[in-house]
Amino acid sequence: MSKLLIKGNDALIRGAVLAGCRFYFGYPITPASEIAESAAKFMPRVGGTFLQAESEVAAINMVYGAAGGGVRVMTASSSPGISLKQEGVSYAAGAELPCLIVDIMRGGPGLGNIAPEQSDYNQVVKGGGHGNYKCPVLAPNSGQEMADMTGLAFDLAEKYRTPVYILADGFTGQMMEPVEFGDPLGALPRKDWAIYGDKESKHNLISSIFLNAEDLEEHNIKLQKKYATIEDNEVRVEEFMIDDAEYVLIGYGIISRILKTVVEKLRDDGLKFGLLRPKTLFPFPKKIIDNLSTRVKKFLVVEMSNGQMVEDVRLVVLGRSPVEFYGRMGGVVPSTNEIYEYTKSIIE
Amino acid sequence: MASKVLQKPKSFYDIYERNPGTDKKMPHYCPGCGHGNVHKFIAEALDDFEITDKTILISPVGCSVFAYYYFDTGNIQAAHGRAPAVATGIKRAYPESIVISYQGDGDLAAIGTAEILHAANRGENLTVFFINNAIYGMTGGQMAPTTLVGQRTTTTPTGRNSRNEGFPIKVAELISQLHAPVYVERVALFDNKHRARARMAVRKALKNQVENLGFSLVEILSACPSGWKMDPVDSLHWIRDVMLPQFPLGVYKDVTKEVEPYPIDHFNPTAKETKELLEINTEKGDKKLTRVTPRPGFENPEIKVAGFGGQGVLLLGAALAQAGLLEDYHVSWLPSYGPEMRGGTANCHVNIRDIEIGSPMVSNPTVLIALNRPSLEKFEEDVVKDGLIIYDTSLIDIDVKRKDVKILAIPATEIADKLGNTRTANMVTLAAYAAYTGLFSKEVLYETLKSAIKRKRLQEINRKAIDEGYEFGLKNH
Ligand SMILES: Cc1ncc(C[n+]2csc(CCOP(=O)(O)OP(=O)(O)O)c2C)c(N)n1
Ligand code: SF4
C-alpha cells in the first residue's frame, strides 16, 4: 500500500470517512477550514452529508441531533469556535452522545491570531462547558495520526457514549506528510439507545435533564465512574529514549516533534534525556508520570501556552522532582535550538 | 362520536412515566395553557397520518421542555434555541423520519433566532410549531421578543418600552419572506372556530413533511395565564383583543402546490468504491523507484524554500517532498502560515530524511532556496555552516554574503522565460538542486511532475524545465 503526501487536515477527513463517519457539520475558521473543505468534497461523494452551518453553535447542535440517531458524526473548528461549541458539548456529554469534535488550535485570547498555539488545553481537556464532565482528548502529532485517530476517536466515543476531541494545532493540520490509509469500516451495529425514526427505537430519549437533585446526582456519579474507567483503560503515550532517562521532556502535538529532535541532539551530547508524549490528554498518563517521578532528576514540560498541561504534571509529581516549564505564546513556535539551549541551561 | 372526540390520541403515552412527579396522568402545564391544545392537535395528526413511530420530536427549553413526557414518539431534548439545528442533524441522518421542532417564543425568536432563520432558509424538510405566548413562561414571566409594547412582565415592570426593548418580532411575517419555506401560517387559540383552524394548520404542516415538500412553520398565539397573571378566560380575551391586532392571523406563505417533493436518495458505496471516491486507491500508481545516493554532505536535507507568493514556492517544496516520498524517504512539508505569511511572501519547510522526522520546522536550513531578494536577505544568516544556498540570479541583484556555505547561483527565471513560461522557474530550480546534490534522478522528478502539476497541458513545459535545470545543476556542481 503506498502513501499519499497530504495535509493533516485532509488526512483527518479521509480517515473519518473510512471510520464510517458520514456526517459533517461545521463553520469555517482558519486554520481548520481545510477540514470543512475536505468534508465538503468527500462526504457527499460517499453518500454522506456536509453542511456549512450558520455558526459553531448551530453546528454542534446539528452534531447533537445526528448523534442522537446513532450515526458517526463530526465537527471541526479552531479555538474561538470551540469556545462557542462548549454549551453543545456539555449537552452531548450530559445526554451521553458519541461524536467527534476536532479543535485545530490557534492563538488567543479573543480573536488572537491564526498561528498555532496550545492554549485550548484547559477548555478542551477539563470539560470546558458547564457541569461535571470530561471528554476523551486525543492529541495527534503527524498526518498519519490525524487520519488514524479519527477511528480511535469514534471507537472510544461509542464505547463510552461520550463526545471525543481530537486536539491538534495549526502545524499538524497544515503540514503535508506521507499518509497510509486502511480499509473502510463496514456497517455499524445498531445502538440500543439511539433514535432511528422507527418503532423499535422510539422509546429512547435523548436528554440531559434530571429534574430531581438525587436523580441528577446519580447520573453524575455514573458519568464519573465512566471517566474513571476511561482513566484506567485508555491512556496512550509515546515514549522515546525514556528507559534510562535522567531528564524527561513532556510535550504533546507538534511540540513533541520538536522535543524529539531536541532529545536526539542531547543524546548526541551524551546527556540522558527522554521524551514522554501524551497521545491522550484525558485520560492523562498519571501513572506513567507518577512512576517516572520516583527516579527522574527533572521534568521539563514544553507547551505553546502559558503553562496549562504543566499543572497536570505538577499535580502528579507533587514536588518529588522539579517540574520546569518552557512556553511560548501568541503563535510563536519555539525552535529546536531554543529548546535545546534552554534544556541545557536547566541541567547545570 | 362524542366518545371518540374525547379519546386520548394514541400518539400520547397512556401514563406519563417520564414525569418524575407523583401525578403521572395529568400534563404538567397550568390550567388554560395553550401548550396542551397544540400537543393534542399534533398527536391527533400523527395518529391520522400513521406516522407516530417514525416521528422524532425535538423539545425545546421552555415550558414545553417536557413534551417528551407525553409523545409516544422518538424524543430528543435540545438546548435553549437550538431545536432547529438539532432537528436538522437528525433529519439529515434519517430523511424518511418526521421531525418536529416545537418551540416557544424565547426559544425561537430570541436565543435561537439564527437557528430558526437558517433552518428555514435551507428549506429543511421539517415542521416547526412556534408557540407565541408573548412571555417567558418557564422562567416566571419575563419579557419575550414577542411581548407587546406596553405589556408588563417581570423584566418590563412598567410595560415594554419600544425605545429600550424594541418591538415585538413578527415571526410568521419574517419567515415567509425567505425563499425556501413552503408553508407559513399564524393561528390563534381563543375560541373553537380558531382552534379548529389551528388544528388544520398543524395537520397541514405535518402533511407537508410527509410529502417531502419542505419547511413548514405554524405560529400559534397561545395563552399563558400564569405568566400573564390572568385567569384562563381573561387570557383568551386578551389573545383576541390585544394580541390579534398586533399579530394578524392568516396564511403568510403557501407554495405547497407549486414545489417538487424533496428527492431522497441513498448511496452506499462498497469498500472499493469508497476508497476510489476518497482518492486513496493508489496501488495502481505504485511505482518502485530506486533511490540514488546523494553526494556527500547533501544527505538528509533540511530545506527552506522562500519567495514571493505566486512564484510557486509552496509547489516547489511540495514537489521536493513528493520526490523524496517516491524514493521512499521520510518527508515533511510545512507551509509558512500565520503571521509569517503577511506581505505576500511565502516559504515552506521541507525535510527529506532516512529516518523518522522529528521537528518538521526548519529554523536552520542545510539548504536555502531563495527565489527573491527579501528571502535571501531574511534567511541567509540562518543557513548552517557548509550548507547550500540556491538563488535565482535573474531576480536577485545581490550576492550571497556568507563565505562558509556552498552557493548555486542560477538564472532560473531567465531559463524559464526562454522556455516560454516564467512560472516554470520553480521547476528549473528544483531540478538544478536535484542534479547539483545528486539527491534525485531525473526519472523521479518526471514522476513527481505527474502529481505536482495537475494540469495536463503544463506537463510538457515543466518536463523541459526539469531538463534545463538538471543540466544546469550537473554543469555547476
Ligand atoms: C442558555 C440558556 N439561557 C437561559 C435559559 C433559561 N430559560 C429557560 S426557559 C427560558 C425562556 C422560555 O420562554 P419561551 O421560549 O417563550 O417558552 P415558554 O416557557 O413561554 O413556553 C429561559 C430564558 C436556559 N435554559 N438556557
Ligand atoms: S407558565 Fe405559561 S406557558 Fe408555562 S405552563 Fe404555565 S401557562 Fe403554560
Short mmCIF file of N, CA and C and ligand atoms in Angstrom, two decimals, chain B residues 28-31 33-35 63 133 137-138 223-227, ligand 2:
data_model
loop_
_atom_site.label_atom_id
_atom_site.label_comp_id
_atom_site.label_asym_id
_atom_site.label_seq_id
_atom_site.Cartn_x
_atom_site.Cartn_y
_atom_site.Cartn_z
N HIS B 28 -48.17 18.56 32.83
CA HIS B 28 -47.59 19.48 33.80
C HIS B 28 -47.96 20.93 33.56
N TYR B 29 -48.68 21.19 32.48
CA TYR B 29 -48.99 22.58 32.14
C TYR B 29 -50.04 23.18 33.07
N CYS B 30 -50.04 24.52 33.20
CA CYS B 30 -51.01 25.21 34.05
C CYS B 30 -52.40 25.12 33.40
N PRO B 31 -53.43 25.29 34.20
CA PRO B 31 -54.78 25.33 33.61
C PRO B 31 -54.87 26.50 32.63
N CYS B 33 -53.41 26.76 29.79
CA CYS B 33 -52.20 26.93 28.98
C CYS B 33 -52.43 26.41 27.56
N GLY B 34 -51.90 27.14 26.58
CA GLY B 34 -52.11 26.74 25.19
C GLY B 34 -51.31 25.53 24.75
N HIS B 35 -50.22 25.24 25.45
CA HIS B 35 -49.36 24.14 25.03
C HIS B 35 -50.15 22.83 24.88
N CYS B 63 -41.47 25.99 28.74
CA CYS B 63 -42.43 25.15 29.46
C CYS B 63 -42.63 23.81 28.77
N ASN B 133 -46.54 33.03 23.12
CA ASN B 133 -47.38 33.46 24.24
C ASN B 133 -46.89 34.79 24.81
N GLY B 137 -42.63 31.82 29.87
CA GLY B 137 -43.44 31.12 30.87
C GLY B 137 -42.58 30.43 31.90
N MET B 138 -41.67 29.61 31.41
CA MET B 138 -40.95 28.72 32.32
C MET B 138 -40.17 29.46 33.40
N ALA B 223 -52.23 31.05 25.03
CA ALA B 223 -52.36 31.68 26.35
C ALA B 223 -51.33 31.17 27.35
N CYS B 224 -50.87 32.10 28.17
CA CYS B 224 -50.04 31.75 29.32
C CYS B 224 -50.62 32.46 30.54
N PRO B 225 -51.71 31.90 31.08
CA PRO B 225 -52.38 32.59 32.19
C PRO B 225 -51.43 32.86 33.36
N SER B 226 -50.54 31.94 33.64
CA SER B 226 -49.65 32.15 34.78
C SER B 226 -48.70 33.31 34.53
N GLY B 227 -48.12 33.32 33.35
CA GLY B 227 -47.16 34.37 33.03
C GLY B 227 -47.84 35.73 32.92
S1 SF4 C 2 -46.25 29.16 32.63
FE1 SF4 C 2 -47.49 29.70 30.89
S2 SF4 C 2 -46.62 28.55 29.17
FE2 SF4 C 2 -45.87 27.65 31.04
S3 SF4 C 2 -47.28 26.02 31.52
FE3 SF4 C 2 -47.96 27.76 32.64
S4 SF4 C 2 -49.40 28.74 31.30
FE4 SF4 C 2 -48.25 27.32 30.06
#
